[in-house]
CSV table of C-alpha atoms and ligand atoms in Angstrom, one decimal:
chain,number,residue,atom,x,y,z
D,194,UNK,CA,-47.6,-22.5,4.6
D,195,UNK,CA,-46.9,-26.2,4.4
D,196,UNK,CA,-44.2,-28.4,6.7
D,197,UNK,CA,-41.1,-30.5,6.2
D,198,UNK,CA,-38.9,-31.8,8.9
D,199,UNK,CA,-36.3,-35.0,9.8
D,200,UNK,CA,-37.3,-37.1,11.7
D,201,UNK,CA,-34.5,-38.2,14.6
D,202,UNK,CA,-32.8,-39.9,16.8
D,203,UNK,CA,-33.8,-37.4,19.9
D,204,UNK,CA,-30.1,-37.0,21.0
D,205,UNK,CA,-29.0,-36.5,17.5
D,206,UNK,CA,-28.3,-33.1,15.4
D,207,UNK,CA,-29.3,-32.8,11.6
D,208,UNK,CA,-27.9,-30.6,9.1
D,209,UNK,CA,-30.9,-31.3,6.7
D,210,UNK,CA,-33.1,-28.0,8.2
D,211,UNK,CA,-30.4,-25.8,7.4
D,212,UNK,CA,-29.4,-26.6,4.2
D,213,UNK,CA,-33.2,-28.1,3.3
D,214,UNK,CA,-34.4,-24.0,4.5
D,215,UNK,CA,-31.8,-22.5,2.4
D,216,UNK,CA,-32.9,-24.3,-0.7
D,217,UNK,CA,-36.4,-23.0,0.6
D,218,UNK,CA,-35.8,-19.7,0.9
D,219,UNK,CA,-33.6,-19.4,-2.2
D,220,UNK,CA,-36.8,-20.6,-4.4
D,221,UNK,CA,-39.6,-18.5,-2.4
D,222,UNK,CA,-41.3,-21.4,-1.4
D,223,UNK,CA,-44.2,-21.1,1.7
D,224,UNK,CA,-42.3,-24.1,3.2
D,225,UNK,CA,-40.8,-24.5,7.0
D,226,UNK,CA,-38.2,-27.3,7.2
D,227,UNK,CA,-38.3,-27.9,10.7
D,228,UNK,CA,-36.4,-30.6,13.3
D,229,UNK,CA,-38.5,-33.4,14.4
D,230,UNK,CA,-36.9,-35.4,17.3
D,231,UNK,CA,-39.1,-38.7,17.6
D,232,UNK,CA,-38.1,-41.5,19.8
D,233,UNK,CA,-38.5,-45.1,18.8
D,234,UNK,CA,-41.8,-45.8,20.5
D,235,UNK,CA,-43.2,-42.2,19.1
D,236,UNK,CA,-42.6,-43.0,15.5
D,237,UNK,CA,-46.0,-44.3,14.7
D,238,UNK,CA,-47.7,-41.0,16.1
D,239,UNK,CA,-45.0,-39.1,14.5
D,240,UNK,CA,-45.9,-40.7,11.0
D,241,UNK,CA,-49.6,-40.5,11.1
D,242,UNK,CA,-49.1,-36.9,12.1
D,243,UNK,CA,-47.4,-36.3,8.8
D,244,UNK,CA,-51.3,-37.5,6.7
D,245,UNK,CA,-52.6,-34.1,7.9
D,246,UNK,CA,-53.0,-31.5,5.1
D,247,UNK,CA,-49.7,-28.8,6.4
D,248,UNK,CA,-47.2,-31.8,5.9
D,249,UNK,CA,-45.5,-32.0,2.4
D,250,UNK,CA,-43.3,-34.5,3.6
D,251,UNK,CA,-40.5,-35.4,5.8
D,252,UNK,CA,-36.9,-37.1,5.6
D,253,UNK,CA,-36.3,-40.0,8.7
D,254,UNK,CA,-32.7,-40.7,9.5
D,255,UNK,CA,-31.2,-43.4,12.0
D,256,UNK,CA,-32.7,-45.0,14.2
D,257,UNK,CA,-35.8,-44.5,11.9
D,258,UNK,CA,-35.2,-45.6,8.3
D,259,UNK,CA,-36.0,-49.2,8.4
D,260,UNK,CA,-38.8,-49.2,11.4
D,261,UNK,CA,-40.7,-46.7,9.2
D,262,UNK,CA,-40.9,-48.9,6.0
D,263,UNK,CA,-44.3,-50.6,8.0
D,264,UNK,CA,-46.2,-47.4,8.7
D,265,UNK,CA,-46.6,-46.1,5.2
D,266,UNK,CA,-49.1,-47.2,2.5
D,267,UNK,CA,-46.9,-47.4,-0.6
D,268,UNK,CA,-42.7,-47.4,-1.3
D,269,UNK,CA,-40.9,-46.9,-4.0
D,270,UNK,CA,-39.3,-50.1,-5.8
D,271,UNK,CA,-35.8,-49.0,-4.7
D,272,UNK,CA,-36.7,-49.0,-0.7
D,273,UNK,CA,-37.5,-52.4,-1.2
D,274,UNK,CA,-33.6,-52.9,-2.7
D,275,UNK,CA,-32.1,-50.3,-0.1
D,276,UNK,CA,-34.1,-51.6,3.1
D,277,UNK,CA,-34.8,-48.0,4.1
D,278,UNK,CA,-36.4,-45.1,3.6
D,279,UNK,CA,-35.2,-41.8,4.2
D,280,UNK,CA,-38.1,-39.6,2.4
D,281,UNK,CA,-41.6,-39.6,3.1
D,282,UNK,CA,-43.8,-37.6,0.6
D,283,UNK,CA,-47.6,-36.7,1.9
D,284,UNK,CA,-50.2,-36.7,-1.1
D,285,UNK,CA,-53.7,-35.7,0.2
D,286,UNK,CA,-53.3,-38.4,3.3
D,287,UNK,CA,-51.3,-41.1,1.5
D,288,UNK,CA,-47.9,-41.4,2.9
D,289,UNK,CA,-45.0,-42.8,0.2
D,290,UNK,CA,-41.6,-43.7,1.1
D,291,UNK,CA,-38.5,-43.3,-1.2
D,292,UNK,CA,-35.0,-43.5,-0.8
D,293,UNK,CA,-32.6,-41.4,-2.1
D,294,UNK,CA,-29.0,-42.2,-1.1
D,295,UNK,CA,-28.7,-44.5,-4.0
D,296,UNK,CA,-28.9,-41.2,-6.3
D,297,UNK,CA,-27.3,-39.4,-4.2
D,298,UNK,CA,-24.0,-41.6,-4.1
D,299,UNK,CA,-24.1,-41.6,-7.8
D,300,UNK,CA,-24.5,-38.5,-8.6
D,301,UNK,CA,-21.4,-37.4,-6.4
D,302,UNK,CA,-19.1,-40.1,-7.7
D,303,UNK,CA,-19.8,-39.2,-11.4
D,304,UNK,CA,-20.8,-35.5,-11.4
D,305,UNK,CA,-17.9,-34.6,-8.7
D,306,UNK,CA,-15.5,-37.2,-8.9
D,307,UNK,CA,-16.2,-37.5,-12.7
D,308,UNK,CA,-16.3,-41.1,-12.2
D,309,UNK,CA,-18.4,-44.0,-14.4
D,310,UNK,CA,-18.9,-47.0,-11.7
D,311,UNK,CA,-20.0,-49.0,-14.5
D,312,UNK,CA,-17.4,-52.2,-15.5
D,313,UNK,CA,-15.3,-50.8,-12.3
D,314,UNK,CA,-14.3,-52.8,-9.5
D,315,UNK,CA,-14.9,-51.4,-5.9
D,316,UNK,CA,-13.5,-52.1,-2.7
D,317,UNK,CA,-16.0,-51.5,0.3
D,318,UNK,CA,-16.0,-50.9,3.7
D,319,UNK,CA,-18.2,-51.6,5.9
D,320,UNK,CA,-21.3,-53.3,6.0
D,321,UNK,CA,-24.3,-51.3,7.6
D,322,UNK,CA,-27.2,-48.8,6.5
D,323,UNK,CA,-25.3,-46.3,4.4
D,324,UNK,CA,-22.8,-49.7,2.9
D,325,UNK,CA,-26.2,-51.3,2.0
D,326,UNK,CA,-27.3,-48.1,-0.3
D,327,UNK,CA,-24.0,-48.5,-1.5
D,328,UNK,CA,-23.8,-51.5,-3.2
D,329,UNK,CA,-27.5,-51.4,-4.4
D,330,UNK,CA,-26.1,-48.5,-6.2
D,331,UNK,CA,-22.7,-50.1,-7.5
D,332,UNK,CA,-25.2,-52.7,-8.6
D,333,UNK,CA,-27.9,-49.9,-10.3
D,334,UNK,CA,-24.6,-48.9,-12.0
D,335,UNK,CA,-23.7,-52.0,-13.5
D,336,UNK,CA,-20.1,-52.0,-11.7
D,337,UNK,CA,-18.0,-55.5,-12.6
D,338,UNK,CA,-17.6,-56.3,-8.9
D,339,UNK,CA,-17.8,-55.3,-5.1
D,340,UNK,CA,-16.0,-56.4,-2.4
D,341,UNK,CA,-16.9,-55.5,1.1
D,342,UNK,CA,-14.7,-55.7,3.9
D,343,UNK,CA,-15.8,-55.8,7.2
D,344,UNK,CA,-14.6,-56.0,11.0
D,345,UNK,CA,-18.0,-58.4,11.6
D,346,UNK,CA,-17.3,-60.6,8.5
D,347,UNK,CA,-20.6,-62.4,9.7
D,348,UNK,CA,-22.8,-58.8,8.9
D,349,UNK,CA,-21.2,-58.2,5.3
D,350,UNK,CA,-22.0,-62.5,4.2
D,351,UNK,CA,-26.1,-61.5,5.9
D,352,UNK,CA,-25.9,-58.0,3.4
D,353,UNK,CA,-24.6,-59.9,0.3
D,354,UNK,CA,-26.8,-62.9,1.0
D,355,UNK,CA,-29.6,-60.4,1.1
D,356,UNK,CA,-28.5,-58.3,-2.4
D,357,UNK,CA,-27.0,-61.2,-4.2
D,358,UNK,CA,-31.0,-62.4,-5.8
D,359,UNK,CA,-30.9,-59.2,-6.9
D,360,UNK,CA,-27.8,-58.6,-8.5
D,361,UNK,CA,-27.9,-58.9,-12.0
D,362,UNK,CA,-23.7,-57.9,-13.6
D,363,UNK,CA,-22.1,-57.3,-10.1
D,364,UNK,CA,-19.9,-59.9,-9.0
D,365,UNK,CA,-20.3,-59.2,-4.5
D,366,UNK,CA,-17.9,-60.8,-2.5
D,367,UNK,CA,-17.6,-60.2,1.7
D,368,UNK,CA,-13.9,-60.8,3.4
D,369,UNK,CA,-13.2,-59.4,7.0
D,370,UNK,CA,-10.9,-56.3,7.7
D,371,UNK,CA,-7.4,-58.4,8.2
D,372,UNK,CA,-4.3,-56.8,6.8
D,373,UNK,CA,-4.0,-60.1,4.0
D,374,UNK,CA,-8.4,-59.6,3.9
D,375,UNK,CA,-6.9,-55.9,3.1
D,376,UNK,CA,-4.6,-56.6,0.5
D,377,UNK,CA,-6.2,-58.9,-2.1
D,378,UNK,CA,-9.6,-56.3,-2.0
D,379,UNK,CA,-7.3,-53.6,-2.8
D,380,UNK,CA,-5.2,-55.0,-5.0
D,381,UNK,CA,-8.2,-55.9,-7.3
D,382,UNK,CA,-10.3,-52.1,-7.2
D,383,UNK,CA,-10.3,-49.2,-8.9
D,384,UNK,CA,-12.1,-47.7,-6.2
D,385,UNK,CA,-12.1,-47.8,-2.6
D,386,UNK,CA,-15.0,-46.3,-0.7
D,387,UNK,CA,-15.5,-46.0,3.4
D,388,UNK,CA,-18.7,-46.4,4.6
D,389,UNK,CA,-17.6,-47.4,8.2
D,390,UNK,CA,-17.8,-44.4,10.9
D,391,UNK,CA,-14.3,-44.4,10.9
D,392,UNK,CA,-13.3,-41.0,11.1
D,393,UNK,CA,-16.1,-39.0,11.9
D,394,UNK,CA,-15.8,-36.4,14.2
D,395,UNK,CA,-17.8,-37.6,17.3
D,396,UNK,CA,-17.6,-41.3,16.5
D,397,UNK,CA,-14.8,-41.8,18.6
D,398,UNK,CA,-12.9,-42.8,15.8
D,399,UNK,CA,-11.6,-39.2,14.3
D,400,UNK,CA,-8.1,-39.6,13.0
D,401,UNK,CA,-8.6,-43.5,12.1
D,402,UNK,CA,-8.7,-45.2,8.6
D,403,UNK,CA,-10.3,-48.2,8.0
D,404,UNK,CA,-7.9,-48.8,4.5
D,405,UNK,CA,-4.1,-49.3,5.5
D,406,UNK,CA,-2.6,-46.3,3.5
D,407,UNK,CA,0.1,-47.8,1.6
D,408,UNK,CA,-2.4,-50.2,-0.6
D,409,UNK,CA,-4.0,-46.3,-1.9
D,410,UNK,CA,-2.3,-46.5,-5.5
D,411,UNK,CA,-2.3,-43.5,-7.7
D,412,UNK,CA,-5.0,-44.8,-10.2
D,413,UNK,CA,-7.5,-45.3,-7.9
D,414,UNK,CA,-10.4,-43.2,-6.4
D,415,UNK,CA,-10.9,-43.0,-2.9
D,416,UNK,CA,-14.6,-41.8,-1.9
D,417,UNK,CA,-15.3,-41.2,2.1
D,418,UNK,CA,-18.7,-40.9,2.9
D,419,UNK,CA,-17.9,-39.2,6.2
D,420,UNK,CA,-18.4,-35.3,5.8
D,421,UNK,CA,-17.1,-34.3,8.7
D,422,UNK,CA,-14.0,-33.2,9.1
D,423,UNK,CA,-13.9,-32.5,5.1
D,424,UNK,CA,-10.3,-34.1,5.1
D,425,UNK,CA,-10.4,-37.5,6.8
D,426,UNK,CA,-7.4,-39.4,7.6
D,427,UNK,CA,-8.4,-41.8,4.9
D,428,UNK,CA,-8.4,-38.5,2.4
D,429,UNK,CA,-5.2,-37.3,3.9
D,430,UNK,CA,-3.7,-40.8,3.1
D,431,UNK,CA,-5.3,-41.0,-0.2
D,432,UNK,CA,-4.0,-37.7,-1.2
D,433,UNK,CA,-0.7,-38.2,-0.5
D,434,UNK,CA,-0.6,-41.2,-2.0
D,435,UNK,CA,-1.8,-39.3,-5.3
D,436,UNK,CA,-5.1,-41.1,-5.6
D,437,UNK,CA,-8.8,-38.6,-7.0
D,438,UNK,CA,-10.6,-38.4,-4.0
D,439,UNK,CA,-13.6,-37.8,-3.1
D,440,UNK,CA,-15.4,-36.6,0.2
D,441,UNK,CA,-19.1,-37.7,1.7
D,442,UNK,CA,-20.8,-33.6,1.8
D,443,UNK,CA,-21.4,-33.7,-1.9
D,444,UNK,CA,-23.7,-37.4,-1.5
D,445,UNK,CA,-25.0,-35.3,1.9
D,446,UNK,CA,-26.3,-32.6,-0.4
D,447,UNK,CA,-27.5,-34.5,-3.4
D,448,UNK,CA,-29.9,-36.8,-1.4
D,449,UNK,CA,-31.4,-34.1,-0.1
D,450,UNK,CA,-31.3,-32.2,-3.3
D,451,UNK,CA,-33.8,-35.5,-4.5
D,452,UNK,CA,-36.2,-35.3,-1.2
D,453,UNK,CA,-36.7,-31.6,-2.6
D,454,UNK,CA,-37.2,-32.3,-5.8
D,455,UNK,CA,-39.8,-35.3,-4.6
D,456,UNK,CA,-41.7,-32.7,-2.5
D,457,UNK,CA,-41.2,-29.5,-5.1
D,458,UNK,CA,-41.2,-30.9,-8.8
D,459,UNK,CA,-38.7,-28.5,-8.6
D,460,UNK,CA,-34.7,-28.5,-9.5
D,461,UNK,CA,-32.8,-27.9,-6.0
D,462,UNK,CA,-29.8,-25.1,-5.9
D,463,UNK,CA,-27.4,-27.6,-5.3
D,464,UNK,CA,-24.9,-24.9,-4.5
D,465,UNK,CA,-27.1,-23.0,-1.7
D,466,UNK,CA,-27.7,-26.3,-0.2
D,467,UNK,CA,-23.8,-26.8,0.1
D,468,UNK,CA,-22.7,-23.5,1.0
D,469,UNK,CA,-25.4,-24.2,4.0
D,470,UNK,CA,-24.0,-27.3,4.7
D,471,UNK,CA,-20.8,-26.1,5.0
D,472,UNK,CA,-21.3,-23.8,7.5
D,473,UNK,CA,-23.7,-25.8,9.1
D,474,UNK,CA,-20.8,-28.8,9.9
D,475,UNK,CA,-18.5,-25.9,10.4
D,476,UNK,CA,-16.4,-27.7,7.6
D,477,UNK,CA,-14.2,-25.5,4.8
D,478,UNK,CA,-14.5,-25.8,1.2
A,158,LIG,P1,-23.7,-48.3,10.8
A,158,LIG,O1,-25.0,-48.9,10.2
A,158,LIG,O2,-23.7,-48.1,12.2
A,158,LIG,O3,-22.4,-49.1,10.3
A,158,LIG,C1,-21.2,-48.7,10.7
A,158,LIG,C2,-20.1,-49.5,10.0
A,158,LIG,O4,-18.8,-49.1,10.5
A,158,LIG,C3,-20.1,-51.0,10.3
A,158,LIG,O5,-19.7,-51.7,9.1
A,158,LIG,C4,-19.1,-51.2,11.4
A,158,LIG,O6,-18.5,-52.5,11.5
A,158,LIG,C5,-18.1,-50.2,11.0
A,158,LIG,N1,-17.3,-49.8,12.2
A,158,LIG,C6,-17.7,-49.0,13.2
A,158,LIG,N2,-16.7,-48.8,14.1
A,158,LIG,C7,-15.7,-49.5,13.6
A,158,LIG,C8,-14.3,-49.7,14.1
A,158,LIG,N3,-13.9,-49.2,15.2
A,158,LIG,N4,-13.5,-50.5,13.3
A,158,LIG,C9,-14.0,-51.1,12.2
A,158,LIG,N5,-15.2,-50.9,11.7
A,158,LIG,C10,-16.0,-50.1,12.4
A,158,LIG,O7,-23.5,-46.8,10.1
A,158,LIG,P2,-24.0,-46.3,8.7
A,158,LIG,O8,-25.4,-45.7,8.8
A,158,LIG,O9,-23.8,-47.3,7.7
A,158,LIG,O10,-23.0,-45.0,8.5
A,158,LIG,C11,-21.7,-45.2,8.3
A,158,LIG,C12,-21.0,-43.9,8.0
A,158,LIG,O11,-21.4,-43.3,6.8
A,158,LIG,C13,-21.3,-42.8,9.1
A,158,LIG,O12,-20.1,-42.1,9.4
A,158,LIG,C14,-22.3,-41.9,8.4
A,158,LIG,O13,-22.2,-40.6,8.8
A,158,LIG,C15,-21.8,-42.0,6.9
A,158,LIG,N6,-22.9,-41.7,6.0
A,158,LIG,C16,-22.7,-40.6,5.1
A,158,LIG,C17,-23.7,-40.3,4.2
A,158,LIG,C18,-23.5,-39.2,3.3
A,158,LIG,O14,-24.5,-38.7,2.7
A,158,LIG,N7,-22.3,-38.7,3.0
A,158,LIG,C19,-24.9,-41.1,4.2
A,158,LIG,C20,-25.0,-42.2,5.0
A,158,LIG,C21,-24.0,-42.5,6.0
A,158,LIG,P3,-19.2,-53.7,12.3
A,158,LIG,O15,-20.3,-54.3,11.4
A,158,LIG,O16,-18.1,-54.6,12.5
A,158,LIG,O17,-19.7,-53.1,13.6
């Protein structure tokens, strides 16, 4: 028997060790995906915990994902573009950090939404960890342009600054999160996709939308990162504005289906892994 586990924020649930196990247990693996709460000033006993020979690996979630990046020996080229790891793979004592929200973002919009990012223009919001991954992505993907609005204008200009060097075909621009900011990003997207808290259940924010609804047009898609509820205000809105829309579980499922397939060389059953999700979040189909 070898060990997996998250590694989190003490006061914070996970869903990864329920739908991580099912994927386990629907292969026959000798794996245990277990919870691994690990305060800031217990992560470097945490990691070197995970060189000994029953750890496979881990995933590290907030507050962990950038702190971590110093206490392994190798990362993958993308962490370096993402600013965060959020899988750790142990091979015979050498710890190697990945990230895979970048595939998993991409593999929901095109496989689920059936949507090609690339020569698209996006509308963003937000400007933390999870908007970070996104862009890198929109950027992996060759998409004409992103524009991400932000409350803190000042933290979206620091994350452009940051990815502009790197961006290659992707036009970035930063605006803040007034109504005329608003307009002109919306008016100018095929695509508008929340990465703000904004309407997560717990955040304090359920029922809010960070897009005003009436610039949603019927061509566009509208992707919500939150999974929980399934059907944010923003969805609501989007919906009944006739927009494709597209919910955050699927990009929830898919980066964890990579961290399996990092640790396994095997395919994950994407669909046991959502079905466990689902009831996991206590969120319908
Ligand atoms: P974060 O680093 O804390 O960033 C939060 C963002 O939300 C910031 O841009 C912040 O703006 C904005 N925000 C928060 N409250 C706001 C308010 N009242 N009005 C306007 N803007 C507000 O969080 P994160 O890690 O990027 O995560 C963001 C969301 O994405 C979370 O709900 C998370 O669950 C979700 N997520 C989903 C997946 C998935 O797999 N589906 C993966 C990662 C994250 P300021 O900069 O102005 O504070």
């Amino acid at each position: 028997m070898q060990y997996l586990g998250v590694i989190t924020d003490p006061e914070k649930q996970s869903t990864s060790p329920a739908f991580q196990q099912a994927a386990i247990d629907a292969l026959g693996l000798e794996l245990k995906y277990e919870r691994w709460p690990t305060a800031p000033d217990g992560l470097a006993t945490r990691i070197s915990g995970l060189r000994a020979p029953a750890v496979l690996g881990a995933n590290v979630t907030i507050p962990h994902k950038e702190s971590v990046m110093r206490l392994l020996d190798d990362l993958d080229p993308l962490v370096h573009r993402v600013g965060a790891v959020n899988t750790i793979l142990n091979r015979g004592g050498r710890l190697s950090g990945y990230n895979t929200d970048v595939e998993g973002f991409l593999r929901a919009l095109r496989e689920d939404a059936a949507f090609d990012p690339k020569g698209r223009r996006f509308a963003l919001a937000g400007a933390g960890g999870a908007a970070r991954a996104v862009v890198v992505a929109l950027m992996e993907a060759r998409a004409e342009s992103v524009t991400v609005v932000n409350r803190t204008l000042d933290r979206a200009e620091r994350l452009l600054a940051d990815l502009r060097p790197l961006a290659t075909v992707t036009a970035l621009s930063a605006v803040s999160d007034t109504a005329e900011d608003w307009v002109n990003a919306a008016s100018n997207a095929d695509a508008l996709v929340n990465c703000t808290s904004l309407g997560m259940a717990g955040s304090g924010h359920e029922g809010r939308s960070p897009v005003p609804a009436e610039l949603i047009r019927p061509d566009m898609l509208v992707y919500d990162l939150v999974y929980r509820p399934a059907d944010t205000r923003l969805l609501s809105d989007a919906k009944e504005r006739g927009a494709r829309t597209l919910g955050g579980l699927p990009m929830l499922v898919y980066q964890g289906a990579a961290s399996f397939k990092i640790w396994t060389v095997r395919d994950a059953p994407v669909d046991v892994m959502l079905a466990a999700a689902r009831v996991a979040l206590g969120v319908s189909a």
